[in-house]
PDB file of C-alpha atoms in Angstrom:
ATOM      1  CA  UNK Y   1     -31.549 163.787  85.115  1.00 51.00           C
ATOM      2  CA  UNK Y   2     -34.176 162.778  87.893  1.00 56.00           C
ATOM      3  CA  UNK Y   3     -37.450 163.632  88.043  1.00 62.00           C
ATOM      4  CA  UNK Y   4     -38.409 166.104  91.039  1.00 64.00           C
ATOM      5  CA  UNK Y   5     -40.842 163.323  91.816  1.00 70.00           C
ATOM      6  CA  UNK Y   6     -38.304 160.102  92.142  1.00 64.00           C
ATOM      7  CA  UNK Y   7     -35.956 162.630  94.037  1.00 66.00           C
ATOM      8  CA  UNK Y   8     -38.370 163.769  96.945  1.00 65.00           C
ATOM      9  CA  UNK Y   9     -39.392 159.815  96.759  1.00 63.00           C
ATOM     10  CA  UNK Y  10     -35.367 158.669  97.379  1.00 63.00           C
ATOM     11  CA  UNK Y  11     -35.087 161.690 100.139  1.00 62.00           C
ATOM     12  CA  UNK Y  12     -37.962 160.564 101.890  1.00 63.00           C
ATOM     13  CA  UNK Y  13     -36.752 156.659 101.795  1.00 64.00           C
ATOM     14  CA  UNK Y  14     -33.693 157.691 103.315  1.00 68.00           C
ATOM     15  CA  UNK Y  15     -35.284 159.883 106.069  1.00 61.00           C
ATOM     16  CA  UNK Y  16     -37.697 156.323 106.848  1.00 62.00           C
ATOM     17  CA  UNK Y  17     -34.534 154.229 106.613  1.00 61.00           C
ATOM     18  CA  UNK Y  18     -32.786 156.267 109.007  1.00 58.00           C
ATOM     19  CA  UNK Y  19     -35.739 156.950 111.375  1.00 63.00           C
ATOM     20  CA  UNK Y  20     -35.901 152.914 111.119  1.00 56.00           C
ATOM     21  CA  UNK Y  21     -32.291 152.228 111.919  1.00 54.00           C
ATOM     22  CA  UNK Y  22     -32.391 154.900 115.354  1.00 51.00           C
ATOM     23  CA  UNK Y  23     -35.891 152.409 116.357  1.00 53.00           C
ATOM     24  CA  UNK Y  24     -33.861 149.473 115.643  1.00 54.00           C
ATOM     25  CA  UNK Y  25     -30.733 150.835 117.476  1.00 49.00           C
ATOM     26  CA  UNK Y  26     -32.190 152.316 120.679  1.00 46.00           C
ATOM     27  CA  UNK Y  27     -34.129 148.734 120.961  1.00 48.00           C
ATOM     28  CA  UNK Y  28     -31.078 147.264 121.404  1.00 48.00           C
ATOM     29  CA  UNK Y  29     -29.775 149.372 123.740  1.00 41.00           C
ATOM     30  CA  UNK Y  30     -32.992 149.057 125.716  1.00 48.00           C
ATOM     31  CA  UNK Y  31     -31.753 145.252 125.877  1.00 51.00           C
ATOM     32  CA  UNK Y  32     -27.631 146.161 126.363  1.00 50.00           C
ATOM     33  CA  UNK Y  33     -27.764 146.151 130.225  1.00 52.00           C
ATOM     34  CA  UNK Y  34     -29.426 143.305 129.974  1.00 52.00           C
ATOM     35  CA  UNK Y  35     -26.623 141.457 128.323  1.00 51.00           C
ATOM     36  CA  UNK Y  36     -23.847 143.664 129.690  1.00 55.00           C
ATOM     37  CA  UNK Y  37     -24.972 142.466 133.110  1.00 60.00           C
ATOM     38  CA  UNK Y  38     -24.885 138.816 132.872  1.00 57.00           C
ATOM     39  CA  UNK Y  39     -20.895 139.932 132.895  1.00 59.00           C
ATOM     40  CA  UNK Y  40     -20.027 138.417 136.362  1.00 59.00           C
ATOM     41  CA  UNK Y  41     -17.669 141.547 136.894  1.00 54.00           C
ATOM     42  CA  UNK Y  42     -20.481 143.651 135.801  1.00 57.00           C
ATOM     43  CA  UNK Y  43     -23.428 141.348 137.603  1.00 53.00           C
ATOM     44  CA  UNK Y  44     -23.216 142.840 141.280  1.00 58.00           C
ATOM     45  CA  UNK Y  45     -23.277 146.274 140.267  1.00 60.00           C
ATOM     46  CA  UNK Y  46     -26.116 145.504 138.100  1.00 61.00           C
ATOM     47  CA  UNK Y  47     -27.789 144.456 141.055  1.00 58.00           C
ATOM     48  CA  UNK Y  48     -26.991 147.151 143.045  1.00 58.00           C
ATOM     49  CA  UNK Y  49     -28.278 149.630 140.196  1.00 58.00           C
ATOM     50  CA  UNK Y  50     -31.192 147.329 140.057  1.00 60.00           C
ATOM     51  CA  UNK Y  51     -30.461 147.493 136.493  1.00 55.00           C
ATOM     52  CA  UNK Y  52     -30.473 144.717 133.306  1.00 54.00           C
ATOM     53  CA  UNK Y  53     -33.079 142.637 135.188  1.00 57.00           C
ATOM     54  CA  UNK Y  54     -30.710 142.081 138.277  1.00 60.00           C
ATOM     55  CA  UNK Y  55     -32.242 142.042 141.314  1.00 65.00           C
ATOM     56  CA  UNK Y  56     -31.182 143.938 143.949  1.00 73.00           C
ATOM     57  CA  UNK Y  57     -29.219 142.765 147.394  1.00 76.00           C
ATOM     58  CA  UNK Y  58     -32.894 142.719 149.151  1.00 80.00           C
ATOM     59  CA  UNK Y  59     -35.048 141.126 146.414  1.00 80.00           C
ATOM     60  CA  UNK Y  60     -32.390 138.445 146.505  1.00 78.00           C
ATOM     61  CA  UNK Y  61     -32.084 137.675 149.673  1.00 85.00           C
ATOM     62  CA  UNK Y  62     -35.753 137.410 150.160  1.00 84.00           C
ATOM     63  CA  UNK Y  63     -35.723 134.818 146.853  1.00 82.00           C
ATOM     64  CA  UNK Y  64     -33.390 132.759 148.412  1.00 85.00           C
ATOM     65  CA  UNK Y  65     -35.288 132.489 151.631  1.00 86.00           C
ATOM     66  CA  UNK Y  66     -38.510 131.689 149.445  1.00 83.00           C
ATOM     67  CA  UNK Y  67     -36.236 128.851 147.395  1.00 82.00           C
ATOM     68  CA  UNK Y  68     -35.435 127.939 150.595  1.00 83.00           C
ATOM     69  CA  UNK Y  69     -38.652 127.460 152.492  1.00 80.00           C
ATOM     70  CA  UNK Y  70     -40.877 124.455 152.362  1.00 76.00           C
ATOM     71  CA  UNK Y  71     -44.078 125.988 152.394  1.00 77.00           C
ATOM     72  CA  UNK Y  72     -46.036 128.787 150.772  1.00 84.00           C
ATOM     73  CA  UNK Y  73     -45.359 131.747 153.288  1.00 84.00           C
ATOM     74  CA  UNK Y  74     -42.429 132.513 151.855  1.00 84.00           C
ATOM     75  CA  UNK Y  75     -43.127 132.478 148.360  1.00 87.00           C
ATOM     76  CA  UNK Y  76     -46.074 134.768 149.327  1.00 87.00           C
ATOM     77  CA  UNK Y  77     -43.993 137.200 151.214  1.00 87.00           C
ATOM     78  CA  UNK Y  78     -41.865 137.286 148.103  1.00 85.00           C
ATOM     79  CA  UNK Y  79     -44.248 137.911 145.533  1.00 89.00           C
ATOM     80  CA  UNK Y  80     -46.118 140.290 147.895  1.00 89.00           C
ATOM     81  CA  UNK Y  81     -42.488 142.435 148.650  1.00 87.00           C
ATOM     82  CA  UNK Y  82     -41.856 142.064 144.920  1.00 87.00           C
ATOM     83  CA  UNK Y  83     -44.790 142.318 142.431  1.00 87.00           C
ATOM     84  CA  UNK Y  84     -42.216 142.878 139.152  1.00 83.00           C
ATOM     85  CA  UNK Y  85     -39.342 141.343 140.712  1.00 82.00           C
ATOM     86  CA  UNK Y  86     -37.043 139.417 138.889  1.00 81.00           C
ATOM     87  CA  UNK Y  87     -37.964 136.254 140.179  1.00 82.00           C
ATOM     88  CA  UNK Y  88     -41.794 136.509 139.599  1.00 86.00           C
ATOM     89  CA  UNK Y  89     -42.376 134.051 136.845  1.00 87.00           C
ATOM     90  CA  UNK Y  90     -40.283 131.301 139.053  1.00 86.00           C
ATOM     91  CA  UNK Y  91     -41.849 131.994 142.354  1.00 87.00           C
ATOM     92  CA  UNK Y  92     -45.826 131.886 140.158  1.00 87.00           C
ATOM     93  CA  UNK Y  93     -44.465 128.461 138.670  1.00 87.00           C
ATOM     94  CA  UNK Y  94     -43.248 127.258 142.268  1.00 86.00           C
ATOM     95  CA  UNK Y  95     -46.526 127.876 144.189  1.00 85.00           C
ATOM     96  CA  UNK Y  96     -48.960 126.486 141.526  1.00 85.00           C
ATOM     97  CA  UNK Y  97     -46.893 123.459 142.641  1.00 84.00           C
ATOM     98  CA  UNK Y  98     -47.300 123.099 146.058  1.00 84.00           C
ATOM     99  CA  UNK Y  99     -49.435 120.567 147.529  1.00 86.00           C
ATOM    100  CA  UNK Y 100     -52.082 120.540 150.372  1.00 85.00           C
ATOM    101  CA  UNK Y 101     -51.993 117.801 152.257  1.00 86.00           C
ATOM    102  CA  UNK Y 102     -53.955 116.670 155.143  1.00 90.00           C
ATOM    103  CA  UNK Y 103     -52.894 114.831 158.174  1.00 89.00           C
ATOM    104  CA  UNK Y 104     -54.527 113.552 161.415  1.00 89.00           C
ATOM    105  CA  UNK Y 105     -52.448 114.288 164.626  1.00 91.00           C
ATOM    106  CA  UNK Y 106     -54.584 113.185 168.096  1.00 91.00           C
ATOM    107  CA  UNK Y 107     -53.742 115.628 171.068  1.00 93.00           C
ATOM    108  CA  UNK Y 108     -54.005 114.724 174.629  1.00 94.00           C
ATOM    109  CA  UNK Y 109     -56.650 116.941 176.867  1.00 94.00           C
ATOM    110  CA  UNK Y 110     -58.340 116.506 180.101  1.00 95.00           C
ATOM    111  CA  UNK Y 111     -62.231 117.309 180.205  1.00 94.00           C
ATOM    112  CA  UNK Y 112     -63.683 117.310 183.739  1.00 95.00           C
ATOM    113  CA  UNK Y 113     -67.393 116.541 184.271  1.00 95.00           C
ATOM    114  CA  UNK Y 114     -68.883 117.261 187.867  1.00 96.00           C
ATOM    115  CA  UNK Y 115     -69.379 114.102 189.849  1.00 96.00           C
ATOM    116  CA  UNK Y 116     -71.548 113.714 192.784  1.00 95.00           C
ATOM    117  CA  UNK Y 117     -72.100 110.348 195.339  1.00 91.00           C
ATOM    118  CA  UNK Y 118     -74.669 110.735 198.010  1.00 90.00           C
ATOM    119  CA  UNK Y 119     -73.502 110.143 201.400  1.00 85.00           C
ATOM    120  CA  UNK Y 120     -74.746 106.466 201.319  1.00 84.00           C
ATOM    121  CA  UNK Y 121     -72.372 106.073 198.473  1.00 80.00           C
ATOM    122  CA  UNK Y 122     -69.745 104.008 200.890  1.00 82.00           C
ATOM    123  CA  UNK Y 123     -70.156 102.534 203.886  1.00 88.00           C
ATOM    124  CA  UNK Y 124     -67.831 101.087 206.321  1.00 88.00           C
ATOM    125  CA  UNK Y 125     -66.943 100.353 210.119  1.00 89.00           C
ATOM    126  CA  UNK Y 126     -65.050 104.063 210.238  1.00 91.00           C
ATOM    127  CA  UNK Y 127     -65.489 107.284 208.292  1.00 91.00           C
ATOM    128  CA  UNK Y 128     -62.170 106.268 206.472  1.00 93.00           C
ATOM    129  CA  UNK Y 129     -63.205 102.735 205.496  1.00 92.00           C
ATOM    130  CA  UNK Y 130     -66.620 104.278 204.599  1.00 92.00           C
ATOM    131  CA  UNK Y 131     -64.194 107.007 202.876  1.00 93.00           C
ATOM    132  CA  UNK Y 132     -62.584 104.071 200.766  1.00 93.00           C
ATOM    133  CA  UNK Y 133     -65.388 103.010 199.413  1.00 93.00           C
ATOM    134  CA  UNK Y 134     -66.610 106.278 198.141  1.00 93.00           C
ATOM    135  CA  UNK Y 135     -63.579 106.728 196.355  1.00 94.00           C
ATOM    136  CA  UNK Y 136     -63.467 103.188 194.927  1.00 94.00           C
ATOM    137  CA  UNK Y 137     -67.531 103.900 193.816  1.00 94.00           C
ATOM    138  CA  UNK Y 138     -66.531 106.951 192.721  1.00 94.00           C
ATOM    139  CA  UNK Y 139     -63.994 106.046 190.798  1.00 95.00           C
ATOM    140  CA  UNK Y 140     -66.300 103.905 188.406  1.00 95.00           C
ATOM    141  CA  UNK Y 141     -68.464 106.701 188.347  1.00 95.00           C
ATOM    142  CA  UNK Y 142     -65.984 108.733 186.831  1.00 95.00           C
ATOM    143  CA  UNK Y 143     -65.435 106.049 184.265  1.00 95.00           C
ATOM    144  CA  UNK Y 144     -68.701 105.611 183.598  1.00 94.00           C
ATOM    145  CA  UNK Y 145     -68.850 109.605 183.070  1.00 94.00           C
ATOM    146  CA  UNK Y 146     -66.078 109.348 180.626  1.00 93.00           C
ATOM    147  CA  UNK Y 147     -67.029 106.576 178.616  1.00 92.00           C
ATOM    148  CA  UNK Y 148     -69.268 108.908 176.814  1.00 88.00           C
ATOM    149  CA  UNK Y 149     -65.720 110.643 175.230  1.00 86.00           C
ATOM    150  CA  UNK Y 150     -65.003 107.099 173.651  1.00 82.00           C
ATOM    151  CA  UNK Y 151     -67.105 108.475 170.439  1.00 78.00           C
ATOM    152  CA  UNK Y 152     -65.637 111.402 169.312  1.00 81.00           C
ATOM    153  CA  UNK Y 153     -62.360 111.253 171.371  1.00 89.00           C
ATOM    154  CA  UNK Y 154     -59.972 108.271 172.343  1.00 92.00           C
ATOM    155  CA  UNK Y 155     -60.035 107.840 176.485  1.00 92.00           C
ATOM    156  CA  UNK Y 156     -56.632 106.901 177.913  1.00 94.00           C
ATOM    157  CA  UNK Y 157     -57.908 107.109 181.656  1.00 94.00           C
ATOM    158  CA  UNK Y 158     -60.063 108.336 184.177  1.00 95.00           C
ATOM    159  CA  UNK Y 159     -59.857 110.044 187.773  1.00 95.00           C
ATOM    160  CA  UNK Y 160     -61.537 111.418 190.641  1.00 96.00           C
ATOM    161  CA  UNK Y 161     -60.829 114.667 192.060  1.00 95.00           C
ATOM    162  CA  UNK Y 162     -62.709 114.983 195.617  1.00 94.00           C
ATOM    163  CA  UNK Y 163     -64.195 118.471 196.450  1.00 93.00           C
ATOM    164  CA  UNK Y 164     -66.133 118.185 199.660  1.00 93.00           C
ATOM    165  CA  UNK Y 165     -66.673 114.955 201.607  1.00 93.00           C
ATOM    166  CA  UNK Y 166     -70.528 114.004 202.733  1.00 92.00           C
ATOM    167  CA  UNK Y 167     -70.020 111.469 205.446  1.00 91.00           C
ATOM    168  CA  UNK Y 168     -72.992 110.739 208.066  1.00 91.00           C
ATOM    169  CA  UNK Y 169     -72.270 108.868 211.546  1.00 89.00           C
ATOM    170  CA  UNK Y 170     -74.437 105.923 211.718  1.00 87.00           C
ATOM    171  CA  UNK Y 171     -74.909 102.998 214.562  1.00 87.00           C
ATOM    172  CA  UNK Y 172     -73.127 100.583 212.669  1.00 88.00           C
ATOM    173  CA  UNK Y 173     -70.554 102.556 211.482  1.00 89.00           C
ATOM    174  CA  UNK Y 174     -70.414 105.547 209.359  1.00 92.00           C
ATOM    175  CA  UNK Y 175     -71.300 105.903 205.258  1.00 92.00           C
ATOM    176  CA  UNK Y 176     -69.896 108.709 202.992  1.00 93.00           C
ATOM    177  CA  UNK Y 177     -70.487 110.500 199.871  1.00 93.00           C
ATOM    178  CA  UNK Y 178     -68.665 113.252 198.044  1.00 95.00           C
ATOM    179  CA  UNK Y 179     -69.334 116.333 195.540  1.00 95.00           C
ATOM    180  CA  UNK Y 180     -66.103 116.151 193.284  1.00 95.00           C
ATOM    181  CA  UNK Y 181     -64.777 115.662 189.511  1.00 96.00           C
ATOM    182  CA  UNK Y 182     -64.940 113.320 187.040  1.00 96.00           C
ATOM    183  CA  UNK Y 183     -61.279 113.779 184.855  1.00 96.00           C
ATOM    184  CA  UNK Y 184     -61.230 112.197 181.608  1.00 96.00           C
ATOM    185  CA  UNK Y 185     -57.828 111.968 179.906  1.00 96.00           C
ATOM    186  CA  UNK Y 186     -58.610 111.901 176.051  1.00 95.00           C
ATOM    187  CA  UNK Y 187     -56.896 112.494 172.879  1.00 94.00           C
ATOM    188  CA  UNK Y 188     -58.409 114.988 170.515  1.00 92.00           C
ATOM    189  CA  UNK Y 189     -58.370 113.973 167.163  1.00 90.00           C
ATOM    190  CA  UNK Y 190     -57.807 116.985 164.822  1.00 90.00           C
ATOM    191  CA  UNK Y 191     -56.297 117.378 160.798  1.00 89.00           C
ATOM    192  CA  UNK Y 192     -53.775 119.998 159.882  1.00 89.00           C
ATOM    193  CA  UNK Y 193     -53.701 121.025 156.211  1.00 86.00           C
ATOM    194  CA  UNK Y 194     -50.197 121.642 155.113  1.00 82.00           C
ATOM    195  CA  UNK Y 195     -49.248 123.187 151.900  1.00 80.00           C
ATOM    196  CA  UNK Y 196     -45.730 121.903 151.118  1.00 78.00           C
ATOM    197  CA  UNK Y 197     -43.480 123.385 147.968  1.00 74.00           C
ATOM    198  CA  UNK Y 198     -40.287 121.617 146.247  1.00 67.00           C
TER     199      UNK Y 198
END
């Protein structure tokens, strides 16, 4: 016969072993959707559930528009919609990948600076030949004007744009002038960052 002593010891073991084996048991079936859903049968309802670490018809559509998308905004908008999602680790992993890059892209502009030419600017036999030569003077004017883009921007041409004309009649003839615009066409040189994913 037993001691009292070694029987209360054996009851308690079994009470621990079978405490143990209902721990042991319901972690597994913590883990059973998980395996019962990779089931393709099983897999869209699983998803629909949002069950077994499925994601749902929403949290997979966005992932495939983030797999999809060459920059960062959509991995954002992912991990943003879905901070536990199923896809989380991935979509970390895929945007500590991207890339910055910088690129230089010139963009054409016009900048206007006022231009003014007396009224003994052009002369001539008539107010229009005195006319013509205003606008010839005036047009190297307006280069001159421009010419002090060529440092920061690149200048691809130059115009006039008259306003008012100044002309004066004169015994030999007539001489003109004009208050007007100076247009400089120039490219703009600015980078764009880009962050690009694979």
């Amino acid at each position: 016969m037993r001691h009292p002593t070694a029987r209360k010891l054996a009851a308690a073991g079994s009470v621990v072993a079978a405490i143990a084996g209902l721990v042991g048991t319901a972690a597994n079936l913590e883990r059973l959707p998980v395996y019962l859903c990779r089931v393709p049968v099983i897999h869209g309802l699983c998803g629909w559930l949002t069950i077994g670490n499925v994601a749902g018809k929403d949290e997979e559509k966005a992932w495939r528009e983030a797999q999809a998308a060459t920059d960062t905004r959509a991995l954002r908008a992912y991990l943003i919609s879905y901070p536990t999602g199923t896809y989380v680790g991935e979509a970390t992993t895929r945007l500590a990948a991207c890339r910055t890059t910088r690129r230089e892209v010139w963009t054409p502009e016009k900048r206007t600076l006022p231009l003014y030419l007396s009224a003994s600017a052009g002369t001539g036999a008539t107010r229009e030949a005195a006319q013509a030569a205003a606008r010839q003077r005036g047009a190297k004017d307006a280069a001159d004007l421009c010419a002090g883009f060529t440092g920061e921007f690149k200048l691809r041409g130059t115009s006039t744009e008259i306003g008012d004309w100044l002309c004066r009649e004169r015994k030999d003839g007539a001489s003109c002038g004009f208050e007007g615009t100076a247009i400089c066409d120039v490219e703009v040189r600015r980078l764009i960052s880009e962050e690009t994913c694979r």
